[in-house]
Amino acid sequence: MSEVLDVMVVGGGQAGLAVGYHLRRLGGLDFLVLDAQPTPGGAWQHTWESLRLFSPAAYSSLPGRIMPPQQGEEYPTAAHVVDYLTDYEHRYELPVQRSVRVEAVRRDGDHLRVETDSGVRRARAVVSTTGTWTRPFLPAVAGRNSFSGRQLHTVEYRTPEEFAGMRVIVVGGGNSGAQIAADLVHHAELTWVTRRPTRFLADDIDGRALFDHATARRRAFDQGLADGGGVASLGDIVAVPPVRRARDTGLLKARPMFASVTANGVEWADGTQAEADAIIWCTGFRPALAHLAPLGLRGSRGRISIRGTEAVGEPRLHLLGYGDWTGPASATLVGVGRPAREAVRDIAALLGRDGRRG
Ligand code: FAD
């Protein structure tokens, strides 16, 4: 039987690295991070080329190390984030084992059994940080399967050149939809469709303000004060420079959501139609939690009920990075540090370690 580690972190993206950082810092707990991908950088390795972070580098940092600025870019690219995460992992000598996919986590007496595609591991506690990128969400829209053109999700979009001269419908009014629509404005015949009227944040508001808002909301919540609403109450779209430029050309205008997809395009409730060669669904993600199914913890909306970051019903399991439900701004670079620290603190207490073991 393999040795029983103190902590197994499942997922080696930014959330997993932040947990690793705090485990290193605390000391006294042996741990391993398992990541399904062959190289560091989590989901940032797969985003479209022109993606820009919605905050400047210095405001997009994990605990311990400020993200260095990117030459010539106020809002860094995804490639810059991959470099930063790669450096972070090496700098703190985080023990990440790659190309290891966790298939199931089960209770096994006094520990958790972690089944992977390369054998069984064991740990006294598990932190799940598998993100959402591997679970793209497509809404149920009438006729979606009848479309004869190409359909893809945000996760498959790379460059606008691929769609040069094509009639493209982009669906979604969040940051992904806005950035991809902006990317296509000068390359394709674009129709941008959003479920509700687009809400651009003021040009001087970016991820910094969103983070401050999430932090203030958390403080209000801790103090039992009234909830002023999540970051969504500020707006949906950060006007990063490429989006701002496209918006200012007047070409980035959204139409309301269509009623159905047809063989050749889409149709609105009033019978208006638009023909299309491709539909790009920028319609979000769900948490990648299939490996936790054997624990029987599922809560509503495909999530797991948690208190802080700890799973209700399984104190040896913590979750973070999936969204605000796992801590305010937990699904951001700058926001994941705090829930990571709290998760490590709770696990150390659960395992009866004070972090100063020799
Ligand atoms: P991921 O980066 O997805 O990492 C999870 C890791 O777990 C991956 O390496 C994956 O392969 C691995 N994994 C998954 N399942 C398993 C398994 N079963 N076994 C082993 N390994 C597994 N945040 C910001 O702070 N600023 C931004 O500007 C910003 N822009 C964004 C733009 C887009 C388009 C999106 C989608 C998100 C953006 N975010 C941004 C949010 C967030 O920072 C990213 O989604 C980030 O990648 C989340 O990190 P993570 O570590 O939680 O997940």
PDB file of C-alpha atoms in Angstrom, residues 17-271:
ATOM      1  CA  LEU A  17      -0.297  26.576  -6.683  1.00  0.00           C
ATOM      2  CA  ALA A  18      -1.697  29.058  -4.149  1.00  0.00           C
ATOM      3  CA  VAL A  19      -2.574  26.143  -1.861  1.00  0.00           C
ATOM      4  CA  GLY A  20       0.931  24.726  -2.426  1.00  0.00           C
ATOM      5  CA  TYR A  21       2.464  28.082  -1.499  1.00  0.00           C
ATOM      6  CA  HIS A  22       0.615  28.216   1.813  1.00  0.00           C
ATOM      7  CA  LEU A  23       1.391  24.576   2.584  1.00  0.00           C
ATOM      8  CA  ARG A  24       5.096  25.294   1.976  1.00  0.00           C
ATOM      9  CA  ARG A  25       4.931  28.428   4.070  1.00  0.00           C
ATOM     10  CA  LEU A  26       3.214  26.691   6.970  1.00  0.00           C
ATOM     11  CA  GLY A  27       5.577  23.724   6.871  1.00  0.00           C
ATOM     12  CA  GLY A  28       5.094  20.427   8.629  1.00  0.00           C
ATOM     13  CA  LEU A  29       2.608  18.874   6.226  1.00  0.00           C
ATOM     14  CA  ASP A  30       3.751  16.630   3.393  1.00  0.00           C
ATOM     15  CA  PHE A  31       1.849  17.210   0.199  1.00  0.00           C
ATOM     16  CA  LEU A  32       1.674  16.678  -3.534  1.00  0.00           C
ATOM     17  CA  VAL A  33      -0.108  18.516  -6.322  1.00  0.00           C
ATOM     18  CA  LEU A  34      -1.498  16.341  -9.139  1.00  0.00           C
ATOM     19  CA  ASP A  35      -2.231  17.987 -12.469  1.00  0.00           C
ATOM     20  CA  ALA A  36      -3.692  16.448 -15.605  1.00  0.00           C
ATOM     21  CA  GLN A  37      -1.692  18.559 -18.026  1.00  0.00           C
ATOM     22  CA  PRO A  38       1.908  17.985 -19.156  1.00  0.00           C
ATOM     23  CA  THR A  39       3.007  21.613 -18.603  1.00  0.00           C
ATOM     24  CA  PRO A  40       2.354  24.373 -16.018  1.00  0.00           C
ATOM     25  CA  GLY A  41      -0.173  27.179 -16.427  1.00  0.00           C
ATOM     26  CA  GLY A  42      -3.607  25.604 -15.938  1.00  0.00           C
ATOM     27  CA  ALA A  43      -6.323  26.882 -18.255  1.00  0.00           C
ATOM     28  CA  TRP A  44      -4.237  29.883 -19.338  1.00  0.00           C
ATOM     29  CA  GLN A  45      -2.417  27.570 -21.762  1.00  0.00           C
ATOM     30  CA  HIS A  46      -5.546  27.138 -23.823  1.00  0.00           C
ATOM     31  CA  THR A  47      -7.178  30.550 -24.130  1.00  0.00           C
ATOM     32  CA  TRP A  48      -7.350  32.580 -27.341  1.00  0.00           C
ATOM     33  CA  GLU A  49      -4.239  34.474 -28.382  1.00  0.00           C
ATOM     34  CA  SER A  50      -5.508  38.025 -27.902  1.00  0.00           C
ATOM     35  CA  LEU A  51      -6.967  37.494 -24.405  1.00  0.00           C
ATOM     36  CA  ARG A  52      -6.026  40.245 -21.983  1.00  0.00           C
ATOM     37  CA  LEU A  53      -6.287  40.026 -18.202  1.00  0.00           C
ATOM     38  CA  PHE A  54      -8.902  42.349 -16.776  1.00  0.00           C
ATOM     39  CA  SER A  55      -6.369  43.809 -14.284  1.00  0.00           C
ATOM     40  CA  PRO A  56      -2.805  45.103 -14.651  1.00  0.00           C
ATOM     41  CA  ALA A  57      -0.029  42.662 -13.739  1.00  0.00           C
ATOM     42  CA  ALA A  58       0.623  43.976 -10.234  1.00  0.00           C
ATOM     43  CA  TYR A  59      -3.055  43.364  -9.400  1.00  0.00           C
ATOM     44  CA  SER A  60      -3.054  39.839 -10.795  1.00  0.00           C
ATOM     45  CA  SER A  61      -0.645  38.234  -8.357  1.00  0.00           C
ATOM     46  CA  LEU A  62      -0.673  35.068  -6.319  1.00  0.00           C
ATOM     47  CA  PRO A  63       0.501  35.200  -2.702  1.00  0.00           C
ATOM     48  CA  GLY A  64       4.191  35.858  -2.165  1.00  0.00           C
ATOM     49  CA  ARG A  65       5.217  37.055  -5.597  1.00  0.00           C
ATOM     50  CA  ILE A  66       4.021  40.057  -7.571  1.00  0.00           C
ATOM     51  CA  MET A  67       3.399  39.333 -11.250  1.00  0.00           C
ATOM     52  CA  PRO A  68       6.072  41.283 -13.159  1.00  0.00           C
ATOM     53  CA  PRO A  69       4.784  43.777 -15.727  1.00  0.00           C
ATOM     54  CA  GLN A  70       4.627  42.680 -19.358  1.00  0.00           C
ATOM     55  CA  GLN A  71       6.606  44.876 -21.711  1.00  0.00           C
ATOM     56  CA  GLY A  72       4.259  47.072 -23.730  1.00  0.00           C
ATOM     57  CA  GLU A  73       1.025  45.675 -22.258  1.00  0.00           C
ATOM     58  CA  GLU A  74      -0.790  47.230 -19.323  1.00  0.00           C
ATOM     59  CA  TYR A  75      -3.195  44.269 -19.245  1.00  0.00           C
ATOM     60  CA  PRO A  76      -1.074  41.103 -19.620  1.00  0.00           C
ATOM     61  CA  THR A  77      -1.682  38.298 -22.108  1.00  0.00           C
ATOM     62  CA  ALA A  78      -2.462  34.693 -21.180  1.00  0.00           C
ATOM     63  CA  ALA A  79       1.056  33.697 -22.296  1.00  0.00           C
ATOM     64  CA  HIS A  80       2.469  36.083 -19.695  1.00  0.00           C
ATOM     65  CA  VAL A  81       0.342  34.394 -17.016  1.00  0.00           C
ATOM     66  CA  VAL A  82       1.654  30.980 -18.075  1.00  0.00           C
ATOM     67  CA  ASP A  83       5.244  32.266 -17.699  1.00  0.00           C
ATOM     68  CA  TYR A  84       4.392  33.708 -14.290  1.00  0.00           C
ATOM     69  CA  LEU A  85       2.790  30.472 -13.044  1.00  0.00           C
ATOM     70  CA  THR A  86       5.695  28.411 -14.384  1.00  0.00           C
ATOM     71  CA  ASP A  87       8.171  30.621 -12.544  1.00  0.00           C
ATOM     72  CA  TYR A  88       6.003  30.587  -9.396  1.00  0.00           C
ATOM     73  CA  GLU A  89       5.907  26.797  -9.321  1.00  0.00           C
ATOM     74  CA  HIS A  90       9.697  26.552  -9.626  1.00  0.00           C
ATOM     75  CA  ARG A  91      10.484  29.443  -7.281  1.00  0.00           C
ATOM     76  CA  TYR A  92       8.590  27.835  -4.394  1.00  0.00           C
ATOM     77  CA  GLU A  93       9.681  24.319  -5.403  1.00  0.00           C
ATOM     78  CA  LEU A  94       6.115  23.126  -5.406  1.00  0.00           C
ATOM     79  CA  PRO A  95       5.869  19.344  -5.792  1.00  0.00           C
ATOM     80  CA  VAL A  96       3.624  19.083  -8.852  1.00  0.00           C
ATOM     81  CA  GLN A  97       3.240  15.753 -10.613  1.00  0.00           C
ATOM     82  CA  ARG A  98       2.049  16.248 -14.160  1.00  0.00           C
ATOM     83  CA  SER A  99       0.032  14.334 -16.649  1.00  0.00           C
ATOM     84  CA  VAL A 100      -1.744  12.675 -13.735  1.00  0.00           C
ATOM     85  CA  ARG A 101      -5.530  12.797 -13.953  1.00  0.00           C
ATOM     86  CA  VAL A 102      -7.516  12.143 -10.800  1.00  0.00           C
ATOM     87  CA  GLU A 103     -10.481   9.991 -11.663  1.00  0.00           C
ATOM     88  CA  ALA A 104     -12.086   9.445  -8.261  1.00  0.00           C
ATOM     89  CA  VAL A 105     -11.761  10.401  -4.604  1.00  0.00           C
ATOM     90  CA  ARG A 106     -13.267   7.965  -2.108  1.00  0.00           C
ATOM     91  CA  ARG A 107     -13.419   7.560   1.659  1.00  0.00           C
ATOM     92  CA  ASP A 108     -11.142   4.798   2.864  1.00  0.00           C
ATOM     93  CA  GLY A 109     -11.152   4.539   6.656  1.00  0.00           C
ATOM     94  CA  ASP A 110      -9.066   7.296   8.212  1.00  0.00           C
ATOM     95  CA  HIS A 111      -7.927   8.698   4.861  1.00  0.00           C
ATOM     96  CA  LEU A 112      -9.112   9.537   1.365  1.00  0.00           C
ATOM     97  CA  ARG A 113      -8.240   7.282  -1.542  1.00  0.00           C
ATOM     98  CA  VAL A 114      -7.273   9.225  -4.662  1.00  0.00           C
ATOM     99  CA  GLU A 115      -7.598   7.102  -7.804  1.00  0.00           C
ATOM    100  CA  THR A 116      -5.648   8.392 -10.787  1.00  0.00           C
ATOM    101  CA  ASP A 117      -4.938   7.238 -14.319  1.00  0.00           C
ATOM    102  CA  SER A 118      -1.532   6.143 -13.032  1.00  0.00           C
ATOM    103  CA  GLY A 119      -2.392   4.380  -9.801  1.00  0.00           C
ATOM    104  CA  VAL A 120      -3.857   4.964  -6.367  1.00  0.00           C
ATOM    105  CA  ARG A 121      -2.617   7.616  -3.916  1.00  0.00           C
ATOM    106  CA  ARG A 122      -3.730   8.227  -0.350  1.00  0.00           C
ATOM    107  CA  ALA A 123      -4.059  11.377   1.702  1.00  0.00           C
ATOM    108  CA  ARG A 124      -5.480  12.552   5.002  1.00  0.00           C
ATOM    109  CA  ALA A 125      -6.957  15.613   3.289  1.00  0.00           C
ATOM    110  CA  VAL A 126      -7.700  16.618  -0.293  1.00  0.00           C
ATOM    111  CA  VAL A 127      -7.973  20.090  -1.790  1.00  0.00           C
ATOM    112  CA  SER A 128      -9.811  20.145  -5.101  1.00  0.00           C
ATOM    113  CA  THR A 129      -8.741  22.940  -7.459  1.00  0.00           C
ATOM    114  CA  THR A 130      -9.694  21.560 -10.862  1.00  0.00           C
ATOM    115  CA  GLY A 131     -11.229  24.775 -12.229  1.00  0.00           C
ATOM    116  CA  THR A 132     -13.996  25.050 -14.793  1.00  0.00           C
ATOM    117  CA  TRP A 133     -12.221  25.164 -18.164  1.00  0.00           C
ATOM    118  CA  THR A 134     -12.714  21.444 -18.789  1.00  0.00           C
ATOM    119  CA  ARG A 135     -16.487  21.785 -18.344  1.00  0.00           C
ATOM    120  CA  PRO A 136     -17.731  24.255 -20.946  1.00  0.00           C
ATOM    121  CA  PHE A 137     -21.453  25.007 -20.655  1.00  0.00           C
ATOM    122  CA  LEU A 138     -23.793  25.152 -23.638  1.00  0.00           C
ATOM    123  CA  PRO A 139     -27.347  26.396 -23.023  1.00  0.00           C
ATOM    124  CA  ALA A 140     -30.341  24.398 -24.226  1.00  0.00           C
ATOM    125  CA  VAL A 141     -31.499  26.399 -27.237  1.00  0.00           C
ATOM    126  CA  ALA A 142     -34.136  25.074 -29.634  1.00  0.00           C
ATOM    127  CA  GLY A 143     -32.696  23.712 -32.874  1.00  0.00           C
ATOM    128  CA  ARG A 144     -29.073  23.770 -31.748  1.00  0.00           C
ATOM    129  CA  ASN A 145     -28.368  20.367 -33.253  1.00  0.00           C
ATOM    130  CA  SER A 146     -29.874  21.291 -36.617  1.00  0.00           C
ATOM    131  CA  PHE A 147     -27.216  23.889 -37.506  1.00  0.00           C
ATOM    132  CA  SER A 148     -25.187  22.863 -40.557  1.00  0.00           C
ATOM    133  CA  GLY A 149     -22.258  25.237 -39.901  1.00  0.00           C
ATOM    134  CA  ARG A 150     -19.562  25.058 -37.246  1.00  0.00           C
ATOM    135  CA  GLN A 151     -20.403  25.427 -33.556  1.00  0.00           C
ATOM    136  CA  LEU A 152     -17.750  25.946 -30.928  1.00  0.00           C
ATOM    137  CA  HIS A 153     -17.398  27.074 -27.343  1.00  0.00           C
ATOM    138  CA  THR A 154     -15.019  29.698 -25.911  1.00  0.00           C
ATOM    139  CA  VAL A 155     -12.587  26.890 -25.070  1.00  0.00           C
ATOM    140  CA  GLU A 156     -12.062  26.103 -28.774  1.00  0.00           C
ATOM    141  CA  TYR A 157     -11.618  29.673 -30.055  1.00  0.00           C
ATOM    142  CA  ARG A 158      -8.025  30.683 -30.870  1.00  0.00           C
ATOM    143  CA  THR A 159      -7.655  33.392 -33.529  1.00  0.00           C
ATOM    144  CA  PRO A 160      -9.902  35.612 -35.679  1.00  0.00           C
ATOM    145  CA  GLU A 161      -7.994  34.605 -38.849  1.00  0.00           C
ATOM    146  CA  GLU A 162      -9.664  31.216 -38.646  1.00  0.00           C
ATOM    147  CA  PHE A 163     -12.994  32.962 -39.318  1.00  0.00           C
ATOM    148  CA  ALA A 164     -11.815  35.467 -41.941  1.00  0.00           C
ATOM    149  CA  GLY A 165     -14.684  36.504 -44.219  1.00  0.00           C
ATOM    150  CA  MET A 166     -17.170  34.208 -42.472  1.00  0.00           C
ATOM    151  CA  ARG A 167     -20.555  35.096 -41.007  1.00  0.00           C
ATOM    152  CA  VAL A 168     -20.085  34.496 -37.287  1.00  0.00           C
ATOM    153  CA  ILE A 169     -22.544  34.710 -34.419  1.00  0.00           C
ATOM    154  CA  VAL A 170     -20.987  35.210 -30.982  1.00  0.00           C
ATOM    155  CA  VAL A 171     -23.323  34.386 -28.090  1.00  0.00           C
ATOM    156  CA  GLY A 172     -22.648  35.785 -24.612  1.00  0.00           C
ATOM    157  CA  GLY A 173     -22.422  39.129 -22.837  1.00  0.00           C
ATOM    158  CA  GLY A 174     -19.611  38.402 -20.384  1.00  0.00           C
ATOM    159  CA  ASN A 175     -15.915  39.159 -20.735  1.00  0.00           C
ATOM    160  CA  SER A 176     -15.259  36.158 -22.991  1.00  0.00           C
ATOM    161  CA  GLY A 177     -18.085  37.066 -25.363  1.00  0.00           C
ATOM    162  CA  ALA A 178     -17.043  40.712 -25.506  1.00  0.00           C
ATOM    163  CA  GLN A 179     -13.348  39.959 -26.060  1.00  0.00           C
ATOM    164  CA  ILE A 180     -14.005  37.355 -28.750  1.00  0.00           C
ATOM    165  CA  ALA A 181     -16.558  39.599 -30.483  1.00  0.00           C
ATOM    166  CA  ALA A 182     -14.014  42.452 -30.376  1.00  0.00           C
ATOM    167  CA  ASP A 183     -11.385  40.110 -31.803  1.00  0.00           C
ATOM    168  CA  LEU A 184     -13.627  39.279 -34.773  1.00  0.00           C
ATOM    169  CA  VAL A 185     -14.923  42.757 -35.553  1.00  0.00           C
ATOM    170  CA  HIS A 186     -12.459  43.415 -38.385  1.00  0.00           C
ATOM    171  CA  HIS A 187     -12.169  39.854 -39.683  1.00  0.00           C
ATOM    172  CA  ALA A 188     -15.644  38.411 -39.889  1.00  0.00           C
ATOM    173  CA  GLU A 189     -19.212  39.474 -40.561  1.00  0.00           C
ATOM    174  CA  LEU A 190     -20.100  39.585 -36.877  1.00  0.00           C
ATOM    175  CA  THR A 191     -23.422  39.291 -35.083  1.00  0.00           C
ATOM    176  CA  TRP A 192     -23.017  39.570 -31.312  1.00  0.00           C
ATOM    177  CA  VAL A 193     -25.947  38.286 -29.274  1.00  0.00           C
ATOM    178  CA  THR A 194     -26.469  38.712 -25.532  1.00  0.00           C
ATOM    179  CA  ARG A 195     -29.211  37.563 -23.190  1.00  0.00           C
ATOM    180  CA  ARG A 196     -29.541  41.020 -21.648  1.00  0.00           C
ATOM    181  CA  PRO A 197     -28.348  44.465 -22.728  1.00  0.00           C
ATOM    182  CA  THR A 198     -24.561  44.728 -22.591  1.00  0.00           C
ATOM    183  CA  ARG A 199     -23.151  46.474 -19.546  1.00  0.00           C
ATOM    184  CA  PHE A 200     -19.628  47.792 -20.022  1.00  0.00           C
ATOM    185  CA  LEU A 201     -17.861  48.880 -16.852  1.00  0.00           C
ATOM    186  CA  ALA A 202     -16.569  52.442 -16.944  1.00  0.00           C
ATOM    187  CA  ASP A 203     -13.208  52.584 -18.713  1.00  0.00           C
ATOM    188  CA  ASP A 204     -11.368  53.352 -15.478  1.00  0.00           C
ATOM    189  CA  ILE A 205     -12.869  50.342 -13.675  1.00  0.00           C
ATOM    190  CA  ASP A 206     -11.084  47.024 -14.034  1.00  0.00           C
ATOM    191  CA  GLY A 207     -10.453  43.875 -12.044  1.00  0.00           C
ATOM    192  CA  ARG A 208      -8.969  45.896  -9.192  1.00  0.00           C
ATOM    193  CA  ALA A 209     -12.342  47.479  -8.470  1.00  0.00           C
ATOM    194  CA  LEU A 210     -14.061  44.102  -8.830  1.00  0.00           C
ATOM    195  CA  PHE A 211     -11.692  42.606  -6.286  1.00  0.00           C
ATOM    196  CA  ASP A 212     -12.178  45.516  -3.860  1.00  0.00           C
ATOM    197  CA  HIS A 213     -15.919  45.109  -4.267  1.00  0.00           C
ATOM    198  CA  ALA A 214     -15.771  41.365  -3.549  1.00  0.00           C
ATOM    199  CA  THR A 215     -13.596  42.004  -0.480  1.00  0.00           C
ATOM    200  CA  ALA A 216     -15.940  44.702   0.861  1.00  0.00           C
ATOM    201  CA  ARG A 217     -18.892  42.378   0.292  1.00  0.00           C
ATOM    202  CA  ARG A 218     -17.173  39.638   2.245  1.00  0.00           C
ATOM    203  CA  ARG A 219     -16.439  42.066   5.090  1.00  0.00           C
ATOM    204  CA  ALA A 220     -20.091  43.194   5.145  1.00  0.00           C
ATOM    205  CA  PHE A 221     -21.182  39.568   5.164  1.00  0.00           C
ATOM    206  CA  ASP A 222     -18.808  38.744   8.076  1.00  0.00           C
ATOM    207  CA  GLN A 223     -20.216  41.700  10.025  1.00  0.00           C
ATOM    208  CA  GLY A 224     -23.827  40.738   9.329  1.00  0.00           C
ATOM    209  CA  LEU A 225     -24.435  43.894   7.257  1.00  0.00           C
ATOM    210  CA  ALA A 226     -26.782  44.168   4.265  1.00  0.00           C
ATOM    211  CA  ASP A 227     -25.572  42.595   1.009  1.00  0.00           C
ATOM    212  CA  GLY A 228     -25.052  45.262  -1.653  1.00  0.00           C
ATOM    213  CA  GLY A 229     -24.871  42.644  -4.422  1.00  0.00           C
ATOM    214  CA  GLY A 230     -22.044  40.747  -6.087  1.00  0.00           C
ATOM    215  CA  VAL A 231     -19.562  42.128  -8.602  1.00  0.00           C
ATOM    216  CA  ALA A 232     -22.224  41.597 -11.259  1.00  0.00           C
ATOM    217  CA  SER A 233     -24.003  44.635  -9.813  1.00  0.00           C
ATOM    218  CA  LEU A 234     -21.168  46.803 -11.226  1.00  0.00           C
ATOM    219  CA  GLY A 235     -21.435  45.603 -14.816  1.00  0.00           C
ATOM    220  CA  ASP A 236     -20.438  42.582 -16.897  1.00  0.00           C
ATOM    221  CA  ILE A 237     -17.669  43.636 -19.232  1.00  0.00           C
ATOM    222  CA  VAL A 238     -14.295  45.107 -18.353  1.00  0.00           C
ATOM    223  CA  ALA A 239     -13.341  47.535 -21.116  1.00  0.00           C
ATOM    224  CA  VAL A 240      -9.801  46.208 -21.647  1.00  0.00           C
ATOM    225  CA  PRO A 241      -8.045  48.076 -24.500  1.00  0.00           C
ATOM    226  CA  PRO A 242      -9.041  45.738 -27.406  1.00  0.00           C
ATOM    227  CA  VAL A 243     -12.704  45.792 -26.273  1.00  0.00           C
ATOM    228  CA  ARG A 244     -12.591  49.555 -25.808  1.00  0.00           C
ATOM    229  CA  ARG A 245     -11.168  50.043 -29.305  1.00  0.00           C
ATOM    230  CA  ALA A 246     -13.808  47.809 -30.914  1.00  0.00           C
ATOM    231  CA  ARG A 247     -16.595  49.443 -28.919  1.00  0.00           C
ATOM    232  CA  ASP A 248     -15.407  52.885 -29.995  1.00  0.00           C
ATOM    233  CA  THR A 249     -15.578  51.937 -33.685  1.00  0.00           C
ATOM    234  CA  GLY A 250     -19.320  51.487 -33.138  1.00  0.00           C
ATOM    235  CA  LEU A 251     -19.129  47.938 -34.527  1.00  0.00           C
ATOM    236  CA  LEU A 252     -19.468  46.193 -31.188  1.00  0.00           C
ATOM    237  CA  LYS A 253     -23.237  46.381 -30.842  1.00  0.00           C
ATOM    238  CA  ALA A 254     -25.123  43.461 -29.340  1.00  0.00           C
ATOM    239  CA  ARG A 255     -28.512  42.137 -30.406  1.00  0.00           C
ATOM    240  CA  PRO A 256     -30.904  40.391 -28.021  1.00  0.00           C
ATOM    241  CA  MET A 257     -30.854  36.622 -27.715  1.00  0.00           C
ATOM    242  CA  PHE A 258     -32.438  34.694 -30.583  1.00  0.00           C
ATOM    243  CA  ALA A 259     -35.218  32.165 -30.034  1.00  0.00           C
ATOM    244  CA  SER A 260     -33.830  29.239 -32.009  1.00  0.00           C
ATOM    245  CA  VAL A 261     -31.016  27.916 -34.144  1.00  0.00           C
ATOM    246  CA  THR A 262     -31.921  26.905 -37.704  1.00  0.00           C
ATOM    247  CA  ALA A 263     -30.029  24.869 -40.294  1.00  0.00           C
ATOM    248  CA  ASN A 264     -28.467  28.024 -41.726  1.00  0.00           C
ATOM    249  CA  GLY A 265     -28.268  30.400 -38.786  1.00  0.00           C
ATOM    250  CA  VAL A 266     -30.512  31.737 -36.060  1.00  0.00           C
ATOM    251  CA  GLU A 267     -34.040  33.101 -35.775  1.00  0.00           C
ATOM    252  CA  TRP A 268     -35.468  35.682 -33.368  1.00  0.00           C
ATOM    253  CA  ALA A 269     -38.962  35.472 -31.867  1.00  0.00           C
ATOM    254  CA  ASP A 270     -40.288  38.058 -34.364  1.00  0.00           C
ATOM    255  CA  GLY A 271     -39.227  35.871 -37.282  1.00  0.00           C
TER     256      GLY A 271
END
